[in-house]
Amino acid sequence: MIPVTSPAANLDANLAVALDALLTEQSVTRAAARLHTSPAAMSRTLARLRRVLQDPLLVRAGQAMVPTPRAEALRGEAAAVVRRLEELLTPSGGIDLAALRRTFTVQAADLVGAALAPGLLGLARSQAPGVSLRVLAEEWEAGPALREGRIDLEIGSIDHVDPETRVEELVTLRMAAGVRTGHPLTEGPLTAAGLAAAEHVTVSRRGRFTGPLDAALAEQGLSRRVGATLPGHLAAMSLAAASDMVCLVPTALPGDPLSPLTHPAQALGLRLLDIPLPLPPLTIGMAWHPRHSADGAHQWLRAAVRRVLRPTPAETGS
């Protein structure tokens, strides 16, 4: 019986590395120096590559060597193969951020995405310029989406996870009343009755008109009028900035650094008023599937999210 040999059995990954070096340097001597070998050894490798690929690859042109059309066509592919080999064989903790090429997909509410994107992209530009960010609305149930690899992180109020999902709390915030400059509620101390008498805009992906504020008002025998419910916080803040409606805005606890989740409200010129009622705090966390726990690139992503959403006083200037 004649043994069947797979073409893959004859492949040598070192040839791909040598091909990339030769096509990049277009010099046997420089390619040898790049790979820390001798020019004689690199010449033998070039001869082997010529036999395997059935093309001269580099030919003499005066004092220099120039690539053949086949070599030109292979240059980008060879570089990509070597980059993939490096990613494949590099321990996860020792990732080269400058060489990292990856798109991370994050699922988050619009306000979290707006707070996260500028800081995260700023860190990527300085540390990992090959990283891109895709932010998706909260459209999927996070557990299956994380498990199936459709998203890398869920960031927000994490209240529905599978048992294996890893969750890390990032920051705890409180809710304030956001109103336009000159709103009647700014004319004196905010009271529960005054808050209840104002018209409100709520945020709910499912179109709900009630929330924790209604329960707190009910404890005082009060109720509020909700004129509109919108699917996102940014739209609600914009409406409050252009009307007499009140919206809820997450802000830092007393003594904590300013939260980036408050920046959009500040940009719209909203005044933030302390609510004189006991409202439950809002905890923002991130969730990921455990298969990413030891991945160096994902570790960088999680560290970057921590830095953006949990800034130090020095970073916020407070």
mmCIF file of N, CA and C in Angstrom, residues 103-204:
data_model
loop_
_atom_site.group_PDB
_atom_site.id
_atom_site.type_symbol
_atom_site.label_atom_id
_atom_site.label_comp_id
_atom_site.label_asym_id
_atom_site.label_seq_id
_atom_site.Cartn_x
_atom_site.Cartn_y
_atom_site.Cartn_z
ATOM 1 N N THR A 103 -10.699 43.770 15.509
ATOM 2 C CA THR A 103 -11.901 44.568 15.728
ATOM 3 C C THR A 103 -12.651 43.983 16.915
ATOM 4 N N PHE A 104 -12.877 44.806 17.924
ATOM 5 C CA PHE A 104 -13.613 44.375 19.101
ATOM 6 C C PHE A 104 -15.064 44.840 18.983
ATOM 7 N N THR A 105 -15.979 43.945 19.314
ATOM 8 C CA THR A 105 -17.406 44.250 19.270
ATOM 9 C C THR A 105 -17.945 44.330 20.689
ATOM 10 N N VAL A 106 -18.515 45.476 21.005
ATOM 11 C CA VAL A 106 -19.032 45.747 22.342
ATOM 12 C C VAL A 106 -20.522 46.038 22.251
ATOM 13 N N GLN A 107 -21.300 45.440 23.124
ATOM 14 C CA GLN A 107 -22.730 45.740 23.199
ATOM 15 C C GLN A 107 -22.978 46.639 24.391
ATOM 16 N N ALA A 108 -23.606 47.793 24.143
ATOM 17 C CA ALA A 108 -23.796 48.772 25.216
ATOM 18 C C ALA A 108 -24.940 49.702 24.853
ATOM 19 N N ALA A 109 -25.527 50.306 25.886
ATOM 20 C CA ALA A 109 -26.523 51.357 25.670
ATOM 21 C C ALA A 109 -25.853 52.557 25.013
ATOM 22 N N ASP A 110 -26.665 53.406 24.396
ATOM 23 C CA ASP A 110 -26.093 54.525 23.650
ATOM 24 C C ASP A 110 -25.237 55.437 24.523
ATOM 25 N N LEU A 111 -25.667 55.681 25.756
ATOM 26 C CA LEU A 111 -24.917 56.572 26.634
ATOM 27 C C LEU A 111 -23.569 55.959 27.014
ATOM 28 N N VAL A 112 -23.559 54.653 27.272
ATOM 29 C CA VAL A 112 -22.303 53.975 27.593
ATOM 30 C C VAL A 112 -21.381 53.980 26.371
ATOM 31 N N GLY A 113 -21.939 53.720 25.210
ATOM 32 C CA GLY A 113 -21.130 53.746 23.993
ATOM 33 C C GLY A 113 -20.543 55.119 23.719
ATOM 34 N N ALA A 114 -21.345 56.159 23.942
ATOM 35 C CA ALA A 114 -20.857 57.522 23.725
ATOM 36 C C ALA A 114 -19.763 57.879 24.714
ATOM 37 N N ALA A 115 -19.868 57.367 25.944
ATOM 38 C CA ALA A 115 -18.837 57.630 26.945
ATOM 39 C C ALA A 115 -17.582 56.821 26.677
ATOM 40 N N LEU A 116 -17.756 55.606 26.168
ATOM 41 C CA LEU A 116 -16.639 54.687 25.992
ATOM 42 C C LEU A 116 -15.809 54.972 24.745
ATOM 43 N N ALA A 117 -16.483 55.273 23.630
ATOM 44 C CA ALA A 117 -15.793 55.323 22.340
ATOM 45 C C ALA A 117 -14.624 56.316 22.295
ATOM 46 N N PRO A 118 -14.793 57.573 22.707
ATOM 47 C CA PRO A 118 -13.650 58.503 22.587
ATOM 48 C C PRO A 118 -12.430 58.068 23.377
ATOM 49 N N GLY A 119 -12.639 57.668 24.628
ATOM 50 C CA GLY A 119 -11.506 57.263 25.453
ATOM 51 C C GLY A 119 -10.867 55.983 24.967
ATOM 52 N N LEU A 120 -11.694 55.013 24.566
ATOM 53 C CA LEU A 120 -11.162 53.731 24.118
ATOM 54 C C LEU A 120 -10.395 53.889 22.810
ATOM 55 N N LEU A 121 -10.923 54.676 21.889
ATOM 56 C CA LEU A 121 -10.212 54.896 20.627
ATOM 57 C C LEU A 121 -8.937 55.705 20.846
ATOM 58 N N GLY A 122 -8.968 56.625 21.818
ATOM 59 C CA GLY A 122 -7.765 57.374 22.133
ATOM 60 C C GLY A 122 -6.664 56.457 22.647
ATOM 61 N N LEU A 123 -7.012 55.511 23.526
ATOM 62 C CA LEU A 123 -6.032 54.548 24.010
ATOM 63 C C LEU A 123 -5.550 53.644 22.886
ATOM 64 N N ALA A 124 -6.469 53.258 21.985
ATOM 65 C CA ALA A 124 -6.069 52.402 20.868
ATOM 66 C C ALA A 124 -5.066 53.120 19.965
ATOM 67 N N ARG A 125 -5.296 54.395 19.690
ATOM 68 C CA ARG A 125 -4.376 55.124 18.816
ATOM 69 C C ARG A 125 -2.974 55.188 19.405
ATOM 70 N N SER A 126 -2.877 55.322 20.710
ATOM 71 C CA SER A 126 -1.562 55.452 21.332
ATOM 72 C C SER A 126 -0.913 54.114 21.657
ATOM 73 N N GLN A 127 -1.719 53.064 21.885
ATOM 74 C CA GLN A 127 -1.152 51.792 22.320
ATOM 75 C C GLN A 127 -1.315 50.677 21.295
ATOM 76 N N ALA A 128 -2.447 50.630 20.618
ATOM 77 C CA ALA A 128 -2.741 49.539 19.684
ATOM 78 C C ALA A 128 -3.442 50.111 18.461
ATOM 79 N N PRO A 129 -2.685 50.799 17.578
ATOM 80 C CA PRO A 129 -3.313 51.513 16.457
ATOM 81 C C PRO A 129 -4.037 50.628 15.450
ATOM 82 N N GLY A 130 -3.801 49.316 15.509
ATOM 83 C CA GLY A 130 -4.507 48.420 14.593
ATOM 84 C C GLY A 130 -5.841 47.935 15.110
ATOM 85 N N VAL A 131 -6.273 48.440 16.273
ATOM 86 C CA VAL A 131 -7.539 48.018 16.872
ATOM 87 C C VAL A 131 -8.675 48.905 16.383
ATOM 88 N N SER A 132 -9.789 48.285 16.040
ATOM 89 C CA SER A 132 -11.021 49.000 15.676
ATOM 90 C C SER A 132 -12.120 48.610 16.660
ATOM 91 N N LEU A 133 -13.097 49.488 16.784
ATOM 92 C CA LEU A 133 -14.172 49.282 17.754
ATOM 93 C C LEU A 133 -15.520 49.284 17.050
ATOM 94 N N ARG A 134 -16.323 48.257 17.336
ATOM 95 C CA ARG A 134 -17.702 48.191 16.838
ATOM 96 C C ARG A 134 -18.628 48.180 18.048
ATOM 97 N N VAL A 135 -19.484 49.197 18.178
ATOM 98 C CA VAL A 135 -20.411 49.282 19.302
ATOM 99 C C VAL A 135 -21.813 48.965 18.788
ATOM 100 N N LEU A 136 -22.433 47.968 19.375
ATOM 101 C CA LEU A 136 -23.781 47.554 18.985
ATOM 102 C C LEU A 136 -24.783 47.953 20.057
ATOM 103 N N ALA A 137 -25.994 48.247 19.623
ATOM 104 C CA ALA A 137 -27.073 48.534 20.566
ATOM 105 C C ALA A 137 -27.433 47.270 21.330
ATOM 106 N N GLU A 138 -28.153 47.444 22.426
ATOM 107 C CA GLU A 138 -28.528 46.300 23.261
ATOM 108 C C GLU A 138 -29.664 45.522 22.595
ATOM 109 N N GLU A 139 -29.287 44.778 21.551
ATOM 110 C CA GLU A 139 -30.309 44.082 20.782
ATOM 111 C C GLU A 139 -30.312 42.579 21.018
ATOM 112 N N TRP A 140 -29.212 42.042 21.543
ATOM 113 C CA TRP A 140 -29.120 40.605 21.767
ATOM 114 C C TRP A 140 -29.125 40.290 23.252
ATOM 115 N N GLU A 141 -29.593 39.104 23.594
ATOM 116 C CA GLU A 141 -29.394 38.609 24.946
ATOM 117 C C GLU A 141 -27.908 38.317 25.096
ATOM 118 N N ALA A 142 -27.297 38.911 26.104
ATOM 119 C CA ALA A 142 -25.841 38.933 26.169
ATOM 120 C C ALA A 142 -25.227 37.545 26.288
ATOM 121 N N GLY A 143 -25.816 36.657 27.095
ATOM 122 C CA GLY A 143 -25.222 35.345 27.319
ATOM 123 C C GLY A 143 -24.931 34.587 26.044
ATOM 124 N N PRO A 144 -25.945 34.294 25.220
ATOM 125 C CA PRO A 144 -25.679 33.587 23.964
ATOM 126 C C PRO A 144 -24.763 34.362 23.019
ATOM 127 N N ALA A 145 -24.898 35.690 22.975
ATOM 128 C CA ALA A 145 -24.059 36.485 22.078
ATOM 129 C C ALA A 145 -22.595 36.398 22.482
ATOM 130 N N LEU A 146 -22.321 36.405 23.791
ATOM 131 C CA LEU A 146 -20.953 36.251 24.274
ATOM 132 C C LEU A 146 -20.454 34.837 23.996
ATOM 133 N N ARG A 147 -21.287 33.855 24.272
ATOM 134 C CA ARG A 147 -20.894 32.465 24.096
ATOM 135 C C ARG A 147 -20.603 32.150 22.627
ATOM 136 N N GLU A 148 -21.394 32.709 21.730
ATOM 137 C CA GLU A 148 -21.241 32.424 20.305
ATOM 138 C C GLU A 148 -20.231 33.336 19.619
ATOM 139 N N GLY A 149 -19.642 34.263 20.358
ATOM 140 C CA GLY A 149 -18.608 35.119 19.794
ATOM 141 C C GLY A 149 -19.120 36.277 18.966
ATOM 142 N N ARG A 150 -20.420 36.573 19.048
ATOM 143 C CA ARG A 150 -20.944 37.712 18.283
ATOM 144 C C ARG A 150 -20.528 39.036 18.910
ATOM 145 N N ILE A 151 -20.288 39.039 20.217
ATOM 146 C CA ILE A 151 -19.782 40.229 20.888
ATOM 147 C C ILE A 151 -18.630 39.815 21.798
ATOM 148 N N ASP A 152 -17.704 40.755 22.041
ATOM 149 C CA ASP A 152 -16.571 40.500 22.927
ATOM 150 C C ASP A 152 -16.875 40.905 24.363
ATOM 151 N N LEU A 153 -17.642 41.974 24.524
ATOM 152 C CA LEU A 153 -17.980 42.474 25.852
ATOM 153 C C LEU A 153 -19.403 42.997 25.854
ATOM 154 N N GLU A 154 -20.092 42.796 26.955
ATOM 155 C CA GLU A 154 -21.320 43.551 27.223
ATOM 156 C C GLU A 154 -20.980 44.538 28.334
ATOM 157 N N ILE A 155 -21.317 45.796 28.144
ATOM 158 C CA ILE A 155 -21.020 46.821 29.143
ATOM 159 C C ILE A 155 -22.309 47.545 29.480
ATOM 160 N N GLY A 156 -22.601 47.664 30.753
ATOM 161 C CA GLY A 156 -23.811 48.359 31.188
ATOM 162 C C GLY A 156 -24.277 47.798 32.518
ATOM 163 N N SER A 157 -25.571 47.833 32.725
ATOM 164 C CA SER A 157 -26.161 47.255 33.926
ATOM 165 C C SER A 157 -26.351 45.760 33.675
ATOM 166 N N ILE A 158 -25.470 44.955 34.229
ATOM 167 C CA ILE A 158 -25.452 43.512 33.945
ATOM 168 C C ILE A 158 -26.382 42.806 34.916
ATOM 169 N N ASP A 159 -27.518 42.325 34.424
ATOM 170 C CA ASP A 159 -28.484 41.690 35.319
ATOM 171 C C ASP A 159 -29.029 40.379 34.760
ATOM 172 N N HIS A 160 -28.432 39.870 33.688
ATOM 173 C CA HIS A 160 -28.944 38.639 33.089
ATOM 174 C C HIS A 160 -27.770 37.929 32.407
ATOM 175 N N VAL A 161 -27.103 37.036 33.118
ATOM 176 C CA VAL A 161 -25.937 36.364 32.546
ATOM 177 C C VAL A 161 -26.049 34.860 32.748
ATOM 178 N N ASP A 162 -25.347 34.117 31.891
ATOM 179 C CA ASP A 162 -25.249 32.675 32.061
ATOM 180 C C ASP A 162 -24.290 32.367 33.208
ATOM 181 N N PRO A 163 -24.399 31.176 33.797
ATOM 182 C CA PRO A 163 -23.543 30.850 34.950
ATOM 183 C C PRO A 163 -22.049 30.965 34.655
ATOM 184 N N GLU A 164 -21.625 30.653 33.410
ATOM 185 C CA GLU A 164 -20.190 30.680 33.128
ATOM 186 C C GLU A 164 -19.656 32.069 32.783
ATOM 187 N N THR A 165 -20.556 33.018 32.556
ATOM 188 C CA THR A 165 -20.126 34.354 32.145
ATOM 189 C C THR A 165 -19.364 35.049 33.264
ATOM 190 N N ARG A 166 -18.240 35.683 32.903
ATOM 191 C CA ARG A 166 -17.466 36.457 33.866
ATOM 192 C C ARG A 166 -18.017 37.888 33.906
ATOM 193 N N VAL A 167 -18.206 38.420 35.098
ATOM 194 C CA VAL A 167 -18.743 39.770 35.269
ATOM 195 C C VAL A 167 -17.829 40.541 36.211
ATOM 196 N N GLU A 168 -17.531 41.772 35.847
ATOM 197 C CA GLU A 168 -16.731 42.652 36.706
ATOM 198 C C GLU A 168 -17.449 43.992 36.846
ATOM 199 N N GLU A 169 -17.683 44.405 38.073
ATOM 200 C CA GLU A 169 -18.289 45.715 38.306
ATOM 201 C C GLU A 169 -17.240 46.798 38.095
ATOM 202 N N LEU A 170 -17.639 47.873 37.412
ATOM 203 C CA LEU A 170 -16.703 48.946 37.074
ATOM 204 C C LEU A 170 -16.912 50.193 37.919
ATOM 205 N N VAL A 171 -18.154 50.644 38.028
ATOM 206 C CA VAL A 171 -18.409 51.889 38.739
ATOM 207 C C VAL A 171 -19.869 51.915 39.182
ATOM 208 N N THR A 172 -20.113 52.549 40.328
ATOM 209 C CA THR A 172 -21.470 52.735 40.820
ATOM 210 C C THR A 172 -21.813 54.222 40.744
ATOM 211 N N LEU A 173 -22.973 54.518 40.173
ATOM 212 C CA LEU A 173 -23.403 55.891 39.936
ATOM 213 C C LEU A 173 -24.746 56.136 40.615
ATOM 214 N N ARG A 174 -25.129 57.386 40.687
ATOM 215 C CA ARG A 174 -26.453 57.761 41.185
ATOM 216 C C ARG A 174 -27.171 58.514 40.072
ATOM 217 N N MET A 175 -28.471 58.640 40.192
ATOM 218 C CA MET A 175 -29.253 59.333 39.180
ATOM 219 C C MET A 175 -29.561 60.754 39.657
ATOM 220 N N ALA A 176 -29.393 61.698 38.732
ATOM 221 C CA ALA A 176 -29.731 63.095 38.992
ATOM 222 C C ALA A 176 -30.802 63.519 37.991
ATOM 223 N N ALA A 177 -31.488 64.607 38.295
ATOM 224 C CA ALA A 177 -32.497 65.153 37.380
ATOM 225 C C ALA A 177 -31.803 66.129 36.431
ATOM 226 N N GLY A 178 -31.923 65.877 35.146
ATOM 227 C CA GLY A 178 -31.327 66.749 34.145
ATOM 228 C C GLY A 178 -32.364 67.678 33.544
ATOM 229 N N VAL A 179 -32.108 69.003 33.619
ATOM 230 C CA VAL A 179 -33.043 69.993 33.077
ATOM 231 C C VAL A 179 -32.237 71.052 32.325
ATOM 232 N N ARG A 180 -32.919 71.758 31.457
ATOM 233 C CA ARG A 180 -32.264 72.824 30.690
ATOM 234 C C ARG A 180 -31.919 73.992 31.608
ATOM 235 N N THR A 181 -30.966 74.795 31.162
ATOM 236 C CA THR A 181 -30.646 76.014 31.891
ATOM 237 C C THR A 181 -31.863 76.940 31.889
ATOM 238 N N GLY A 182 -32.215 77.498 33.045
ATOM 239 C CA GLY A 182 -33.382 78.364 33.156
ATOM 240 C C GLY A 182 -34.672 77.624 33.413
ATOM 241 N N HIS A 183 -34.613 76.304 33.584
ATOM 242 C CA HIS A 183 -35.820 75.526 33.883
ATOM 243 C C HIS A 183 -36.394 76.000 35.229
ATOM 244 N N PRO A 184 -37.729 76.023 35.366
ATOM 245 C CA PRO A 184 -38.334 76.450 36.645
ATOM 246 C C PRO A 184 -37.814 75.671 37.855
ATOM 247 N N LEU A 185 -37.412 74.423 37.692
ATOM 248 C CA LEU A 185 -36.923 73.638 38.826
ATOM 249 C C LEU A 185 -35.579 74.134 39.347
ATOM 250 N N THR A 186 -34.898 74.980 38.572
ATOM 251 C CA THR A 186 -33.597 75.496 39.017
ATOM 252 C C THR A 186 -33.732 76.747 39.881
ATOM 253 N N GLU A 187 -34.943 77.219 40.065
ATOM 254 C CA GLU A 187 -35.134 78.476 40.787
ATOM 255 C C GLU A 187 -35.057 78.327 42.299
ATOM 256 N N GLY A 188 -35.020 77.129 42.797
ATOM 257 C CA GLY A 188 -34.923 76.901 44.240
ATOM 258 C C GLY A 188 -34.550 75.461 44.497
ATOM 259 N N PRO A 189 -34.445 75.066 45.760
ATOM 260 C CA PRO A 189 -34.124 73.669 46.080
ATOM 261 C C PRO A 189 -35.164 72.722 45.472
ATOM 262 N N LEU A 190 -34.690 71.618 44.922
ATOM 263 C CA LEU A 190 -35.597 70.648 44.319
ATOM 264 C C LEU A 190 -36.296 69.852 45.412
ATOM 265 N N THR A 191 -37.627 69.779 45.309
ATOM 266 C CA THR A 191 -38.420 68.986 46.248
ATOM 267 C C THR A 191 -39.068 67.831 45.512
ATOM 268 N N ALA A 192 -39.500 66.812 46.271
ATOM 269 C CA ALA A 192 -40.182 65.675 45.664
ATOM 270 C C ALA A 192 -41.456 66.131 44.958
ATOM 271 N N ALA A 193 -42.173 67.068 45.570
ATOM 272 C CA ALA A 193 -43.415 67.552 44.962
ATOM 273 C C ALA A 193 -43.120 68.312 43.674
ATOM 274 N N GLY A 194 -42.089 69.136 43.693
ATOM 275 C CA GLY A 194 -41.738 69.882 42.487
ATOM 276 C C GLY A 194 -41.299 68.963 41.370
ATOM 277 N N LEU A 195 -40.540 67.918 41.710
ATOM 278 C CA LEU A 195 -40.107 66.951 40.705
ATOM 279 C C LEU A 195 -41.296 66.215 40.116
ATOM 280 N N ALA A 196 -42.250 65.841 40.974
ATOM 281 C CA ALA A 196 -43.436 65.121 40.501
ATOM 282 C C ALA A 196 -44.298 65.995 39.615
ATOM 283 N N ALA A 197 -44.321 67.299 39.875
ATOM 284 C CA ALA A 197 -45.183 68.195 39.089
ATOM 285 C C ALA A 197 -44.642 68.457 37.688
ATOM 286 N N ALA A 198 -43.357 68.221 37.473
ATOM 287 C CA ALA A 198 -42.760 68.486 36.160
ATOM 288 C C ALA A 198 -43.106 67.371 35.173
ATOM 289 N N GLU A 199 -42.958 67.670 33.899
ATOM 290 C CA GLU A 199 -43.173 66.654 32.855
ATOM 291 C C GLU A 199 -41.851 65.935 32.606
ATOM 292 N N HIS A 200 -41.932 64.621 32.437
ATOM 293 C CA HIS A 200 -40.719 63.807 32.352
ATOM 294 C C HIS A 200 -40.629 63.078 31.007
ATOM 295 N N VAL A 201 -39.386 62.740 30.647
ATOM 296 C CA VAL A 201 -39.121 61.828 29.543
ATOM 297 C C VAL A 201 -38.349 60.649 30.130
ATOM 298 N N THR A 202 -38.799 59.449 29.839
ATOM 299 C CA THR A 202 -38.145 58.253 30.359
ATOM 300 C C THR A 202 -37.398 57.535 29.237
ATOM 301 N N VAL A 203 -36.514 56.638 29.640
ATOM 302 C CA VAL A 203 -35.731 55.848 28.691
ATOM 303 C C VAL A 203 -36.060 54.383 28.902
ATOM 304 N N SER A 204 -36.495 53.725 27.845
ATOM 305 C CA SER A 204 -36.811 52.297 27.926
ATOM 306 C C SER A 204 -36.769 51.699 26.526
#
